[in-house]
Amino acid sequence: MSQDGASVSGEFELIHRYFQQSALTAAAPESLPLLGIGDDAALLHIDPGQHLVISTDSQVSGVHFPLTFQPADIAYRGLAAAVSDLAAMGAAPLGFTLALTLPDTAADWLAGFASGLAQCAQDHRINLIGGDTTRGPLNLGFSVLGQVPDGQALRRSGAQPGDLLCVGGSLGDGGAGLQLALQQPLPDGLSQVQGDYLHQRFWRPRAQLDLGIALRGRATAALDISDGLLADAAHIAAASGVAVHIEQSSLPASEALQAWPENVRNQWMLRAGDDYRLLFSLPAAMLAALRAEQPDIQVIGKVQAGSGVWLDSGQGLQAVSGSAGYQHFSPSSAGAADE
Amino acid sequence: MSQDGASVSGEFELIHRYFQQSALTAAAPESLPLLGIGDDAALLHIDPGQHLVISTDSQVSGVHFPLTFQPADIAYRGLAAAVSDLAAMGAAPLGFTLALTLPDTAADWLAGFASGLAQCAQDHRINLIGGDTTRGPLNLGFSVLGQVPDGQALRRSGAQPGDLLCVGGSLGDGGAGLQLALQQPLPDGLSQVQGDYLHQRFWRPRAQLDLGIALRGRATAALDISDGLLADAAHIAAASGVAVHIEQSSLPASEALQAWPENVRNQWMLRAGDDYRLLFSLPAAMLAALRAEQPDIQVIGKVQAGSGVWLDSGQGLQAVSGSAGYQHFSPSSAGAADE
């Protein structure tokens, strides 16, 4: 196992080369860096009247499952999760850096990783602008950069009593997709097409960048659902100083989710992480115009004066513990929790 | 050991709280983010006429020594190494994010880590603007952000034949400091004061930000010495399409380094990494004005037509293999190599 900087650096160059081959022609040329990999840092131009948005996200595969998952899937999901934070701010993507810590891996693992990374970058119109590679337990550190017009960033803190609470699409697919990823027993009613859909939703999530941009000047608060609906709704409630009411019967489930019993579905819709749908508050007067652009959005509740998250599951409103964090993978697998 | 996102996120909040207590009042207020930790991403303003500079750097402590080194030192050194890339671009610091992967650690470890981080941030006038914490083998992922006026970034590619080759101060202290860090036998002649100096140079390196800014419009190429003088000189030679000649007798050694035999000193000055001095090429006409501002700079050679790195060790010029990467710590310690 080689330890020297030159060789490890060479692996990053390899990833970049794969990446360039597969994605550079498709990437948005206006987001190409002025100076990229190979110098001490990357240089980027921020348009006048725009603020820079930056988010950092790490994904750690514990010692229990570093190489059993497909490297292309690991790369795609890691980058998409990071880009989802740009969507949650209403930002347009500019570029990303990757600090990749790798055990001694085979060239075909790297090739798979680079191809998944390139696919995700292409799907989200974002370019790799820098990074480095270090030897060690598998760890993906993404920093994603975007820009948003001054004063138009979506924050968590502006929800107002009277606003509608909305999501950008079906909920709970992350929980069901996790069952597939962990090779848990699946319900008999699940078709191959539905299984493929859930696999995609888990491993190839799409950050809702277009929705985030459509929410500029409309949504009063927004974030992406990564910890689960209840936990993330609690973040909006706390940051905005309001109560958030959720109507369980309004939660949108995908067709695939229907294969599971209702109580399982509900738990996933309420608590499963990794959905990467945007959750946002919206003045009711904005709904029609937004729906004309973004037909998949669903109203699932409303913002009220007060505090905390309240759930109406058919027997009236009940306060819920919104802080119940989502557990990624299983508690026995080291290093799986992330924000 | 808790695995849930809420608890791990709480650790990051803890670090941020320590950080705020110790450094926020001292940090440069103009570089405070518009929106920091607690939302999906941080928002930053880039001044008109400036480009954003971003660099990502990870530091991995292998399983052999994660907690034996002082957490404050680990934090300081990790951030300083990352900030050094801003210095190498001539950038002024704006902020940094930290993706921290942590094993289950004690509160006093975190407190020490946060205090070293805050000290380093204060010394370099840079603010923590975001990040996250994940459970797993210790891994520090820094992304540092800065700004530089359009067209004035220091690159590796502009060295011209006839330029002087200069460094920002003594060389080789990183190699000697590593001996102390690894508790290797030390020479008898080393005084306590000198030992303390080398300890500081290794664990508390200062990124040469002021020098980088002074080099704007003057240096034709620059980088920071992290892989060793010869290896980094080779980067300038290759990127600029020139030959770099180095005169061994001109290499500046600190007083502390005199305690080791000449052959050891020379090897460290030529090959040891982690010096974080700027290495740059400079038109000779610029030297006097620059020295008036930055008295510590030393001329160690010159740029010539040709290619590669050439060393004059007293018996004429010899071509050297500049690509000999520096090995951080020992080859038997997992995960120690970084760029």
XYZ file of C-alpha atoms in Angstrom:
678
model
C 0.000 0.000 0.000
C 1.510 3.235 -1.147
C 1.456 6.091 1.333
C 3.230 8.860 -0.447
C 1.498 12.045 -1.387
C 2.378 11.800 -5.050
C 0.640 8.480 -5.516
C -2.464 9.448 -3.591
C -2.590 12.718 -5.445
C -2.390 10.651 -8.610
C -5.629 8.959 -7.629
C -7.358 12.282 -7.473
C -6.041 13.103 -10.901
C -7.414 9.770 -12.063
C -10.849 10.629 -10.724
C -10.664 14.011 -12.350
C -9.701 12.434 -15.646
C -12.628 10.021 -15.541
C -14.791 12.904 -14.542
C -13.660 15.087 -17.402
C -14.168 12.341 -19.921
C -17.715 11.650 -18.924
C -19.148 14.932 -17.778
C -17.195 17.974 -18.727
C -18.865 18.478 -22.060
C -22.253 18.262 -20.414
C -21.504 20.504 -17.459
C -22.664 24.082 -17.511
C -19.791 26.026 -19.100
C -20.647 29.198 -17.193
C -19.841 27.420 -13.948
C -16.390 26.294 -15.011
C -13.779 27.579 -12.594
C -11.236 30.147 -13.704
C -8.533 27.937 -12.259
C -9.112 24.418 -11.130
C -7.354 21.286 -10.055
C -3.582 21.440 -10.083
C -2.978 24.768 -8.369
C -3.173 25.433 -4.640
C -6.832 26.384 -4.807
C -9.644 26.972 -7.253
C -10.745 30.429 -8.365
C -14.413 31.156 -8.991
C -16.284 34.161 -10.261
C -19.415 35.173 -8.363
C -21.846 37.235 -10.426
C -22.522 40.824 -9.325
C -25.513 41.063 -7.007
C -25.159 37.453 -5.900
C -24.057 35.946 -2.643
C -21.933 32.867 -2.359
C -23.608 29.843 -0.767
C -21.423 27.106 0.671
C -22.260 23.877 2.448
C -20.035 21.084 3.687
C -21.218 17.547 4.122
C -19.357 14.345 4.907
C -20.341 10.785 4.273
C -18.511 8.063 6.122
C -18.707 4.402 5.348
C -17.913 2.532 8.507
C -15.646 -0.439 8.649
C -18.643 -2.747 8.263
C -19.572 -1.876 4.717
C -16.939 0.169 2.931
C -16.744 -1.658 -0.331
C -19.850 -3.814 -0.474
C -21.980 -1.016 -1.869
C -21.468 0.037 -5.460
C -18.877 2.806 -5.677
C -20.905 4.630 -8.347
C -23.921 4.658 -6.012
C -21.869 5.867 -3.039
C -20.501 8.728 -5.101
C -23.838 9.714 -6.609
C -25.690 9.703 -3.333
C -22.951 11.567 -1.490
C -22.793 14.409 -3.962
C -26.586 14.627 -4.364
C -27.020 14.910 -0.596
C -24.563 17.785 -0.536
C -26.121 19.548 -3.531
C -29.502 19.242 -1.836
C -28.322 21.873 0.663
C -27.878 24.292 -2.231
C -31.435 23.544 -3.352
C -32.634 24.230 0.177
C -31.089 27.703 -0.009
C -32.553 28.507 -3.438
C -29.030 28.590 -4.872
C -27.849 27.852 -8.388
C -24.877 25.467 -8.338
C -21.375 26.752 -9.145
C -19.059 23.875 -8.313
C -17.943 21.400 -5.686
C -14.776 20.146 -4.063
C -14.186 16.620 -2.809
C -11.881 15.626 0.033
C -11.725 11.893 -0.528
C -10.210 9.575 2.061
C -9.735 6.145 0.591
C -8.445 2.791 1.737
C -6.176 1.027 -0.710
C -8.663 0.386 -3.481
C -8.684 -1.200 -6.878
C -8.650 0.842 -10.042
C -12.096 -0.392 -11.002
C -13.491 0.856 -7.702
C -12.107 4.292 -8.491
C -13.453 4.128 -12.010
C -16.912 3.265 -10.718
C -16.751 5.996 -8.128
C -15.688 8.563 -10.701
C -18.440 7.537 -13.103
C -21.153 7.869 -10.433
C -19.725 11.208 -9.413
C -19.684 12.429 -12.987
C -23.254 11.270 -13.566
C -24.477 13.083 -10.485
C -22.557 16.230 -11.420
C -24.054 16.142 -14.893
C -27.585 15.585 -13.574
C -27.184 18.584 -11.277
C -25.188 20.799 -13.680
C -22.296 21.237 -11.255
C -18.547 20.890 -11.818
C -15.755 19.347 -9.797
C -13.401 22.278 -9.150
C -10.900 20.844 -6.688
C -10.136 18.498 -3.870
C -7.645 16.037 -2.586
C -7.222 12.392 -1.778
C -5.910 10.939 1.440
C -5.242 7.365 2.512
C -7.504 6.077 5.276
C -10.969 4.745 6.073
C -13.456 5.695 3.341
C -14.734 9.225 3.911
C -16.287 11.609 1.413
C -16.090 15.293 2.265
C -18.065 17.414 -0.156
C -18.138 21.195 -0.189
C -20.714 22.556 -2.601
C -20.774 26.132 -3.826
C -23.610 28.061 -5.364
C -24.899 31.565 -5.753
C -28.179 33.250 -4.984
C -29.304 36.837 -5.598
C -28.751 39.168 -2.624
C -31.598 38.869 -0.159
C -33.272 35.903 -1.861
C -31.676 32.960 -0.071
C -34.183 30.561 1.465
C -33.687 30.331 5.201
C -35.285 28.320 7.935
C -36.346 31.277 9.972
C -39.088 33.113 8.089
C -42.190 30.899 8.405
C -45.276 32.954 9.360
C -48.521 31.872 11.016
C -51.024 31.317 8.234
C -48.476 29.958 5.747
C -49.036 26.601 4.119
C -46.556 23.809 4.827
C -45.520 22.063 1.596
C -43.196 19.364 0.301
C -41.661 18.893 -3.120
C -42.948 15.357 -3.728
C -43.548 11.936 -2.221
C -42.238 11.183 1.248
C -40.855 8.015 2.801
C -39.068 6.622 -0.250
C -35.759 7.039 1.576
C -36.949 4.654 4.288
C -38.147 2.047 1.829
C -35.037 2.432 -0.302
C -32.925 1.764 2.760
C -34.646 -1.625 3.133
C -33.469 -2.519 -0.337
C -29.961 -1.222 0.300
C -29.703 -3.330 3.446
C -31.199 -6.318 1.638
C -34.035 -6.579 4.127
C -37.040 -8.816 3.278
C -39.331 -6.956 0.899
C -43.136 -7.176 0.693
C -44.585 -9.593 -1.859
C -46.582 -6.865 -3.545
C -43.522 -4.876 -4.625
C -43.020 -5.020 -8.390
C -39.640 -4.969 -10.074
C -40.386 -1.512 -11.446
C -41.259 -0.250 -7.982
C -38.131 -1.812 -6.526
C -36.045 -0.099 -9.181
C -37.762 3.175 -8.409
C -36.904 2.892 -4.701
C -33.354 1.879 -5.504
C -33.033 5.038 -7.572
C -34.645 7.189 -4.923
C -32.162 5.925 -2.346
C -28.989 5.757 -4.399
C -29.650 8.376 -7.046
C -31.608 11.088 -5.267
C -32.131 14.300 -7.186
C -31.599 17.540 -5.355
C -34.585 19.797 -6.045
C -32.565 22.665 -7.471
C -35.260 23.905 -9.854
C -37.823 23.906 -7.072
C -35.452 25.820 -4.792
C -34.971 28.487 -7.443
C -38.743 28.641 -8.026
C -39.201 29.247 -4.292
C -37.097 32.426 -4.299
C -39.296 35.341 -3.278
C -42.131 32.947 -2.487
C -41.284 30.515 0.308
C -40.895 32.083 3.737
C -38.742 29.211 5.047
C -37.239 26.092 3.483
C -34.899 23.179 4.055
C -34.316 19.760 2.578
C -35.586 16.665 4.374
C -32.530 14.732 5.421
C -33.338 13.843 9.033
C -37.010 12.989 8.504
C -40.124 15.131 8.122
C -40.862 15.591 11.826
C -37.276 16.380 12.782
C -36.852 18.820 9.903
C -40.237 20.454 10.504
C -39.027 21.031 14.062
C -36.018 22.899 12.663
C -38.332 25.301 10.817
C -40.582 25.677 13.866
C -37.645 26.477 16.142
C -35.826 28.800 13.730
C -39.024 30.682 12.846
C -40.575 30.747 16.319
C -43.822 29.165 15.142
C -45.806 25.965 15.451
C -45.977 23.603 12.489
C -49.119 21.495 12.051
C -48.930 18.389 9.875
C -51.909 16.456 8.595
C -50.975 12.801 8.265
C -53.669 12.050 5.689
C -52.133 14.663 3.370
C -48.676 13.089 3.257
C -47.874 12.028 -0.305
C -46.705 8.416 -0.724
C -45.294 6.997 -3.932
C -47.017 4.039 -5.558
C -44.101 1.827 -4.515
C -44.663 2.658 -0.865
C -48.201 1.205 -1.048
C -46.658 -2.284 -0.948
C -45.920 -1.836 2.748
C -48.520 -1.798 5.580
C -49.951 1.585 6.490
C -48.202 1.871 9.851
C -44.815 1.206 8.241
C -45.513 3.716 5.460
C -46.534 6.353 7.960
C -43.438 5.898 10.049
C -41.230 6.299 6.981
C -43.103 9.336 5.734
C -42.811 10.975 9.139
C -39.394 9.871 10.274
C -37.231 8.361 7.536
C -34.295 10.446 6.426
C -32.607 10.837 3.089
C -35.701 11.902 1.186
C -34.073 15.114 -0.053
C -37.442 16.681 -0.769
C -37.699 20.346 0.004
C -39.961 21.206 2.931
C -41.124 24.809 2.927
C -43.639 27.309 4.180
C -45.566 29.330 1.626
C -48.087 32.157 1.799
C -51.339 30.656 0.494
C -51.599 33.327 -2.204
C -48.416 31.972 -3.804
C -49.658 28.428 -4.241
C -51.351 28.591 -7.617
C -48.464 30.302 -9.402
C -45.915 27.941 -7.867
C -47.966 24.854 -8.757
C -48.149 26.005 -12.356
C -44.340 25.720 -12.460
C -43.869 22.848 -10.029
C -46.870 20.494 -10.255
C -45.488 17.921 -7.786
C -45.661 20.071 -4.704
C -48.060 18.984 -1.985
C -49.627 20.883 0.884
C -49.230 18.803 4.047
C -50.106 21.232 6.803
C -49.869 24.792 7.965
C -47.925 27.180 10.107
C -49.576 28.501 13.261
C -48.684 30.743 16.150
C -47.056 28.736 18.931
C -44.143 26.360 18.974
C -43.168 22.812 18.119
C -44.505 20.248 15.667
C -48.073 18.983 15.899
C -49.427 15.961 14.058
C -53.049 15.246 13.209
C -53.209 11.528 12.609
C -57.013 11.452 12.503
C -57.683 11.817 16.209
C -56.902 15.476 16.602
C -53.607 17.331 16.941
C -50.886 15.864 19.121
C -47.532 17.395 19.947
C -44.693 15.277 18.625
C -41.073 15.062 19.577
C -39.593 16.533 16.470
C -36.081 16.077 17.691
C -36.130 12.295 17.260
C -33.172 12.046 14.937
C -33.084 9.626 12.094
C -30.607 6.766 12.341
C -28.758 6.166 9.127
C -28.169 2.500 8.476
C -27.972 0.586 11.734
C -26.591 1.612 15.114
C -24.111 -1.247 14.970
C -22.514 0.059 11.788
C -19.765 2.456 12.711
C -19.772 5.977 11.447
C -23.050 6.186 9.647
C -24.607 9.255 11.181
C -24.407 12.475 9.301
C -26.270 15.711 9.228
C -21.957 5.389 21.763
C -24.700 7.521 20.330
C -25.204 7.338 16.581
C -28.097 9.621 15.987
C -27.761 12.756 13.958
C -29.045 14.998 16.711
C -26.328 14.035 19.136
C -23.499 14.234 16.624
C -24.851 17.545 15.398
C -24.795 18.618 19.023
C -21.052 18.036 19.080
C -20.589 20.442 16.238
C -22.672 22.988 18.090
C -20.420 22.408 21.076
C -17.336 23.117 19.005
C -18.950 26.189 17.595
C -19.844 27.385 21.076
C -16.278 26.946 22.298
C -15.132 28.629 19.162
C -17.420 31.590 19.609
C -16.400 32.058 23.194
C -12.721 32.165 22.485
C -12.363 33.713 19.079
C -15.400 35.478 17.773
C -14.594 38.825 19.306
C -11.105 38.685 17.858
C -12.080 37.530 14.387
C -12.252 39.995 11.558
C -15.829 41.307 11.608
C -15.823 42.002 7.871
C -15.417 38.306 7.206
C -18.370 37.217 9.311
C -20.831 35.279 7.207
C -24.247 36.685 6.464
C -25.712 33.402 7.613
C -23.763 30.773 9.411
C -24.125 27.540 11.271
C -27.658 26.341 11.806
C -29.104 26.781 8.330
C -28.572 24.475 5.353
C -25.557 26.421 4.165
C -23.559 29.556 4.851
C -23.949 32.759 2.847
C -20.936 34.911 2.096
C -20.472 38.234 0.387
C -17.620 38.511 -2.097
C -16.450 42.074 -2.663
C -16.894 43.568 -6.153
C -13.825 43.045 -8.333
C -12.716 40.029 -6.312
C -12.664 36.355 -7.158
C -13.512 33.623 -4.724
C -10.638 31.295 -3.800
C -11.461 27.887 -2.363
C -9.272 25.022 -1.271
C -10.148 21.715 0.355
C -7.746 19.767 2.486
C -8.203 16.691 4.629
C -6.149 15.457 7.533
C -6.600 11.878 8.639
C -5.276 10.432 11.831
C -4.829 6.720 11.309
C -5.870 4.144 13.796
C -2.367 4.131 15.296
C -2.412 7.582 16.822
C -5.826 9.179 16.842
C -5.927 10.454 20.376
C -2.315 10.401 21.535
C -1.558 13.778 20.012
C -2.992 16.860 21.657
C -6.385 17.702 20.159
C -5.596 21.425 20.226
C -2.430 20.774 18.193
C -4.260 18.544 15.697
C -6.865 21.247 15.144
C -4.386 24.086 14.853
C -2.122 22.312 12.428
C -4.988 21.061 10.289
C -6.533 24.475 9.824
C -3.187 26.224 9.319
C -2.247 23.769 6.569
C -5.520 24.518 4.807
C -5.198 28.294 5.216
C -1.695 28.045 3.788
C -3.276 27.309 0.409
C -5.006 30.690 0.578
C -1.659 32.339 1.295
C -0.199 30.547 -1.712
C -2.869 32.152 -3.909
C -2.372 35.645 -2.488
C -5.886 35.523 -1.063
C -7.308 37.274 1.976
C -9.212 34.824 4.191
C -13.026 34.925 4.321
C -14.002 31.832 6.291
C -13.741 28.083 6.579
C -15.949 25.054 6.971
C -15.056 21.889 8.843
C -16.364 18.413 8.099
C -15.292 16.620 11.249
C -15.445 12.854 11.508
C -14.932 11.777 15.091
C -14.754 8.549 17.020
C -16.639 8.550 20.295
C -14.587 11.102 22.181
C -14.599 12.694 25.580
C -15.859 16.214 26.145
C -12.392 17.398 27.115
C -11.001 16.172 23.809
C -13.608 18.251 22.002
C -12.889 21.235 24.229
C -9.183 20.987 23.443
C -9.868 20.594 19.755
C -12.168 23.607 19.721
C -9.666 25.749 21.594
C -6.830 24.915 19.170
C -9.161 25.590 16.258
C -10.216 28.924 17.709
C -6.617 29.929 18.361
C -5.601 29.120 14.808
C -8.619 30.953 13.414
C -7.799 33.999 15.496
C -4.123 33.936 14.484
C -5.153 33.815 10.821
C -8.162 36.171 11.077
C -10.575 33.618 9.637
C -14.010 32.537 10.890
C -15.720 29.171 11.128
C -18.800 29.557 8.933
C -20.205 26.038 8.788
C -19.615 22.342 8.816
C -20.846 19.092 10.203
C -19.823 16.263 12.455
C -19.989 12.580 11.628
C -19.196 9.498 13.673
C -16.197 7.498 12.438
C -12.397 7.362 12.342
C -10.892 10.793 13.015
C -10.862 12.859 9.829
C -10.669 16.624 9.443
C -12.006 18.036 6.209
C -11.319 21.750 5.894
C -12.572 23.978 3.115
C -11.077 27.436 3.258
C -12.468 30.432 1.410
C -10.783 33.674 0.526
C -10.891 36.440 -2.018
C -8.324 37.970 -4.299
C -8.639 40.896 -6.732
C -9.459 39.843 -10.302
C -6.317 38.864 -12.155
C -4.017 38.985 -9.127
C -4.190 35.410 -7.861
C -0.781 33.772 -7.486
C -0.534 30.726 -9.679
C 2.120 28.115 -10.243
C 2.422 28.694 -13.925
C 3.985 32.113 -14.497
C 7.651 31.700 -13.567
C 9.950 33.256 -16.186
C 13.612 32.588 -16.982
C 15.651 35.192 -15.151
C 13.335 35.333 -12.122
C 14.759 34.797 -8.665
C 13.557 31.789 -6.661
C 12.660 32.806 -3.104
C 11.237 31.374 0.103
C 9.423 33.097 2.943
C 11.746 31.950 5.749
C 13.729 29.083 7.196
C 13.375 25.627 5.677
C 13.469 22.169 7.230
C 11.811 22.978 10.540
C 8.915 20.711 9.571
C 11.293 17.759 9.360
C 12.904 18.496 12.710
C 9.540 19.192 14.319
C 8.333 15.810 13.128
C 11.164 14.190 15.107
C 9.811 15.809 18.247
C 6.241 14.869 17.421
C 7.261 11.240 16.950
C 9.378 11.364 20.129
C 12.497 10.380 18.245
C 15.896 10.770 19.981
C 16.971 14.419 19.799
C 20.520 15.778 19.471
C 22.255 16.777 22.692
C 22.857 20.299 21.465
C 19.173 21.159 21.193
C 18.129 23.678 23.846
C 14.715 23.763 25.449
C 13.959 27.023 23.672
C 14.907 25.504 20.329
C 12.810 22.439 21.041
C 9.853 24.651 21.842
C 10.422 26.576 18.630
C 10.367 23.372 16.564
C 7.307 22.129 18.410
C 5.569 25.371 17.482
C 6.750 25.199 13.892
C 5.330 21.689 13.523
C 2.107 21.996 15.514
C 1.385 25.691 15.209
C 2.536 26.630 11.721
C 1.576 30.076 10.527
C 0.256 30.406 7.014
C 2.101 33.268 5.314
C -1.004 35.261 4.457
C 0.643 38.683 4.661
C 3.476 37.537 2.437
C 0.989 36.128 -0.091
C -0.818 39.455 -0.249
C 2.517 41.292 -0.595
C 3.346 39.040 -3.563
C 0.296 40.148 -5.575
C 1.466 41.855 -8.720
C 5.065 40.884 -7.934
C 5.589 37.116 -7.840
C 5.270 35.363 -11.175
C 4.515 31.989 -9.557
C 3.950 30.813 -5.986
C 2.907 27.877 -3.832
C 3.305 26.794 -0.237
C 5.864 24.136 0.664
C 3.894 21.163 1.891
C 5.557 18.276 0.042
C 9.150 19.481 0.450
C 11.203 22.086 -1.387
C 12.357 19.885 -4.260
C 8.922 18.383 -4.893
C 7.203 21.741 -4.751
C 9.854 23.427 -6.877
C 9.146 20.725 -9.444
C 5.483 21.772 -9.441
C 6.471 25.324 -10.380
C 8.921 24.090 -13.002
C 6.331 21.825 -14.611
C 3.436 24.306 -14.470
C 5.573 27.167 -15.793
C 7.579 25.194 -18.368
C 10.902 26.310 -16.952
C 13.923 24.935 -15.093
C 14.389 25.818 -11.430
C 17.950 26.039 -10.096
C 18.476 25.790 -6.345
C 21.688 26.663 -4.556
C 22.049 24.491 -1.493
C 24.359 26.910 0.317
C 21.632 29.563 0.155
C 18.983 27.527 1.934
C 18.000 29.254 5.181
C 18.128 27.080 8.305
C 16.789 28.124 11.683
C 19.120 28.219 14.653
C 17.389 25.150 16.075
C 18.229 23.132 12.978
C 21.975 23.679 13.607
C 21.779 21.053 16.358
C 21.584 18.310 13.725
C 24.414 17.183 11.433
C 24.707 18.962 8.105
C 23.573 16.036 5.996
C 20.426 15.640 8.071
C 19.708 19.380 7.937
C 20.152 19.425 4.181
C 17.809 16.531 3.645
C 15.122 18.219 5.707
C 15.560 21.557 3.994
C 15.305 19.892 0.593
C 12.729 17.198 1.209
C 10.796 17.600 4.455
C 7.181 18.583 4.102
C 4.940 20.680 6.279
C 7.088 23.784 6.248
C 4.263 25.968 4.941
C 6.697 28.597 3.733
C 5.796 30.224 0.457
C 8.074 29.360 -2.452
C 7.889 31.846 -5.297
C 9.542 33.252 -8.364
C 10.175 36.987 -8.505
C 11.558 39.387 -11.095
C 14.864 40.621 -9.668
C 13.700 44.242 -9.931
C 10.971 43.521 -7.363
C 13.289 42.223 -4.662
C 14.203 45.421 -2.847
C 10.641 46.689 -2.483
C 9.404 43.314 -1.330
C 12.193 42.909 1.208
C 11.349 46.294 2.667
C 7.932 44.853 3.551
C 8.918 41.249 4.169
C 12.457 41.111 5.576
C 12.508 37.331 6.076
C 12.435 36.351 2.457
C 15.488 34.561 1.106
C 16.742 34.089 -2.421
C 17.628 30.423 -2.881
C 18.077 30.109 -6.633
C 16.798 31.225 -9.969
C 14.533 30.326 -12.831
C 16.125 29.334 -16.130
C 15.025 28.184 -19.527
C 14.697 24.403 -19.597
C 12.822 21.973 -17.406
C 13.028 20.224 -14.063
C 14.736 21.033 -10.807
C 18.496 21.384 -10.578
C 20.487 21.482 -7.366
C 23.934 22.978 -6.867
C 25.292 21.343 -3.746
C 28.813 22.709 -4.236
C 29.914 20.426 -7.052
C 27.959 21.991 -9.902
C 24.359 21.624 -10.934
C 22.709 18.212 -10.834
C 19.234 17.301 -11.962
C 17.141 16.047 -9.078
C 14.036 13.960 -8.949
C 11.643 16.593 -7.760
C 8.747 14.205 -7.701
C 9.989 12.330 -4.634
C 6.955 12.874 -2.468
C 7.256 13.542 1.202
C 6.016 10.830 3.546
C 3.998 12.206 6.400
C 4.613 10.364 9.649
C 5.645 6.784 9.010
C 4.587 4.369 6.267
C 3.289 1.996 8.915
C 0.844 4.538 10.276
C -2.384 4.225 8.351
C -3.826 7.171 6.576
C -1.205 9.785 7.105
C -0.578 10.985 3.587
C -2.195 14.184 2.487
C -1.634 16.735 -0.172
